[in-house]
CSV table of C-alpha atoms and ligand atoms in Angstrom, one decimal:
chain,number,residue,atom,x,y,z
M,293,MET,CA,10.9,4.1,13.0
M,294,HIS,CA,7.3,5.1,12.1
M,295,THR,CA,3.9,4.6,13.6
M,296,GLY,CA,0.6,4.4,11.9
M,297,ARG,CA,-3.0,3.5,12.4
M,298,CYS,CA,-6.3,2.8,10.7
M,299,LEU,CA,-9.1,5.4,10.7
M,300,CYS,CA,-10.8,4.1,13.9
M,301,GLY,CA,-7.5,3.6,15.7
M,302,GLY,CA,-8.2,0.0,16.6
M,303,VAL,CA,-5.3,-1.1,14.5
M,304,ARG,CA,-2.0,0.5,15.4
M,305,PHE,CA,1.4,-0.5,14.2
M,306,ARG,CA,5.1,0.4,14.1
M,307,ILE,CA,7.5,0.1,11.2
M,308,GLU,CA,11.0,-0.6,12.5
M,309,SER,CA,12.9,0.3,9.4
M,310,GLU,CA,13.6,3.1,6.9
M,311,LEU,CA,10.9,3.6,4.4
M,312,ALA,CA,11.2,2.7,0.7
M,313,PRO,CA,9.9,5.2,-1.8
M,314,ILE,CA,6.1,5.3,-2.4
M,315,GLN,CA,4.8,3.4,-5.3
M,316,ILE,CA,1.6,4.7,-6.9
M,317,CYS,CA,-0.5,1.9,-8.3
M,318,HIS,CA,-3.3,2.7,-10.7
M,319,CYS,CA,-4.5,-0.9,-11.3
M,320,SER,CA,-8.2,-1.5,-11.2
M,321,GLN,CA,-8.0,-3.6,-8.1
M,322,CYS,CA,-6.2,-0.9,-6.1
M,323,ARG,CA,-8.7,1.6,-7.3
M,324,ARG,CA,-11.6,-0.4,-6.0
M,325,ALA,CA,-9.9,-1.4,-2.8
M,326,GLN,CA,-9.1,2.2,-1.9
M,327,GLY,CA,-12.1,3.9,-3.5
M,328,THR,CA,-9.6,6.4,-5.0
M,329,PRO,CA,-7.9,6.8,-8.3
M,330,PHE,CA,-4.8,5.0,-7.1
M,331,ALA,CA,-3.1,3.3,-4.1
M,332,SER,CA,0.0,4.7,-2.4
M,333,ASN,CA,2.1,1.8,-1.4
M,334,ILE,CA,5.3,1.3,0.5
M,335,PRO,CA,6.9,-2.1,0.5
M,336,ILE,CA,8.3,-3.1,3.9
M,337,LYS,CA,9.9,-6.2,5.3
M,338,ALA,CA,7.3,-8.2,7.2
M,339,ALA,CA,9.8,-8.5,10.0
M,340,ALA,CA,9.9,-4.7,10.4
M,341,PHE,CA,6.1,-4.5,10.9
M,342,ARG,CA,5.0,-4.6,14.5
M,343,LEU,CA,1.3,-4.7,15.2
M,344,LEU,CA,0.7,-2.8,18.4
M,345,SER,CA,-3.0,-3.4,18.7
M,346,GLY,CA,-5.9,-4.7,16.7
M,347,ALA,CA,-4.8,-8.1,15.7
M,348,GLU,CA,-8.4,-9.3,16.3
M,349,LEU,CA,-9.7,-6.6,13.9
M,350,LEU,CA,-7.6,-7.7,10.9
M,351,SER,CA,-9.8,-8.9,8.0
M,352,SER,CA,-8.5,-9.8,4.6
M,353,PHE,CA,-9.8,-10.5,1.1
M,354,GLU,CA,-8.0,-12.6,-1.5
M,355,SER,CA,-8.3,-10.2,-4.4
M,356,SER,CA,-6.4,-12.5,-6.7
M,357,PRO,CA,-5.0,-16.0,-6.2
M,358,GLY,CA,-2.3,-15.9,-3.5
M,359,LYS,CA,-2.7,-12.2,-2.8
M,360,ARG,CA,-4.5,-10.9,0.3
M,361,ARG,CA,-5.6,-7.4,1.0
M,362,VAL,CA,-5.7,-6.8,4.7
M,363,PHE,CA,-8.0,-4.2,6.2
M,364,CYS,CA,-9.5,-3.1,9.5
M,365,GLY,CA,-12.8,-5.0,10.1
M,366,THR,CA,-14.2,-2.1,12.1
M,367,CYS,CA,-13.5,1.0,10.0
M,368,GLY,CA,-12.6,-0.6,6.6
M,369,SER,CA,-9.2,1.2,6.3
M,370,PRO,CA,-7.0,-0.7,3.8
M,371,LEU,CA,-3.8,-1.6,5.7
M,372,TYR,CA,-1.5,-3.7,3.5
M,373,SER,CA,-1.4,-6.4,0.8
M,374,GLN,CA,0.7,-9.5,1.0
M,375,LYS,CA,1.5,-12.3,-1.5
M,376,ASP,CA,1.9,-15.9,-0.6
M,377,ALA,CA,4.8,-16.0,-3.0
M,378,VAL,CA,6.5,-13.1,-1.2
M,379,PRO,CA,5.5,-13.6,2.4
M,380,ASP,CA,8.4,-11.5,3.8
M,381,VAL,CA,7.1,-8.3,2.1
M,382,LEU,CA,4.0,-6.2,3.1
M,383,ARG,CA,2.9,-3.4,0.9
M,384,ILE,CA,1.6,-0.9,3.5
M,385,ARG,CA,-0.7,1.9,2.5
M,386,ALA,CA,1.2,5.1,2.9
M,387,GLY,CA,-1.8,7.2,4.1
M,388,LEU,CA,-1.9,5.2,7.3
M,389,ILE,CA,1.6,6.3,8.5
M,390,ASP,CA,2.0,9.2,10.8
M,391,GLY,CA,4.0,12.0,9.2
M,392,PRO,CA,6.2,13.6,8.4
M,393,LEU,CA,7.6,11.0,6.0
M,394,GLU,CA,11.1,11.1,4.5
M,395,VAL,CA,10.0,9.5,1.3
M,396,ARG,CA,8.0,10.6,-1.7
M,397,PRO,CA,6.3,8.9,-4.6
M,398,VAL,CA,8.8,7.5,-7.1
M,399,ALA,CA,6.7,6.1,-10.1
M,400,HIS,CA,3.3,5.3,-11.4
M,401,ALA,CA,2.5,1.7,-12.1
M,402,TYR,CA,-0.3,0.2,-14.2
M,403,VAL,CA,-1.2,3.5,-15.8
M,404,ALA,CA,-2.8,1.5,-18.7
M,405,SER,CA,-5.7,0.9,-16.4
M,406,LYS,CA,-5.8,4.2,-14.6
M,407,ALA,CA,-9.0,6.1,-14.0
M,408,ASP,CA,-9.8,8.2,-17.0
M,409,TRP,CA,-10.9,11.1,-14.7
M,410,TRP,CA,-7.4,11.3,-13.1
M,411,CYS,CA,-4.7,13.4,-14.6
M,412,ILE,CA,-1.1,12.5,-13.7
M,413,ALA,CA,0.9,15.7,-13.8
M,414,ASP,CA,3.8,15.2,-11.4
M,415,GLY,CA,6.4,14.3,-14.0
M,416,LEU,CA,7.3,11.0,-12.4
M,417,PRO,CA,8.0,7.9,-14.6
M,418,GLN,CA,4.9,6.1,-15.7
M,419,PHE,CA,4.7,2.4,-16.5
M,420,GLU,CA,1.9,0.7,-18.4
M,421,GLY,CA,2.2,-2.3,-16.1
M,422,PRO,CA,4.5,-3.0,-13.2
M,423,ALA,CA,7.0,-0.3,-12.5
M,424,ILE,CA,10.6,-1.1,-13.4
M,425,PRO,CA,12.7,-2.1,-11.5
M,426,PRO,CA,10.7,-4.2,-9.0
M,427,PRO,CA,9.4,-4.2,-6.3
M,428,SER,CA,6.5,-3.0,-8.4
M,429,THR,CA,3.8,-5.6,-8.5
M,430,PRO,CA,0.3,-4.4,-8.1
M,431,GLY,CA,-0.3,-3.2,-4.6
L,668,ZN,ZN1,-10.1,0.7,12.1
L,669,ZN,ZN1,-2.6,-2.0,-7.7
């Protein structure tokens, strides 16, 4: 069981499950969506996600066909992404979740498009595209 929130606190949620390992995504869409060199994503079952407040604040952007990036309309915090083709999975942004977390990053995905100013030096597996094995689609 974990809780989390956006920067302004308008959106609050609970995750009613164990957490999967954190997937680091270096794709260009994640970089722009976060404003950082990569996104830190945890796939969770949509059924385990409980929105405690802020439903009216949720905004989303369809960054590629069938894929929505959901964010807080007040403070702009990225919240999660969701694909129409996989509606039962949300890819929550790990930085929103209140610590301590029992999980750590497990791999780097889409390093072929990573920011040239960021050096990966943690020794974790790196994948040019999606991490293997799935779930590893761009966050
Ligand atoms: Zn907010
Ligand atoms: Zn990505």
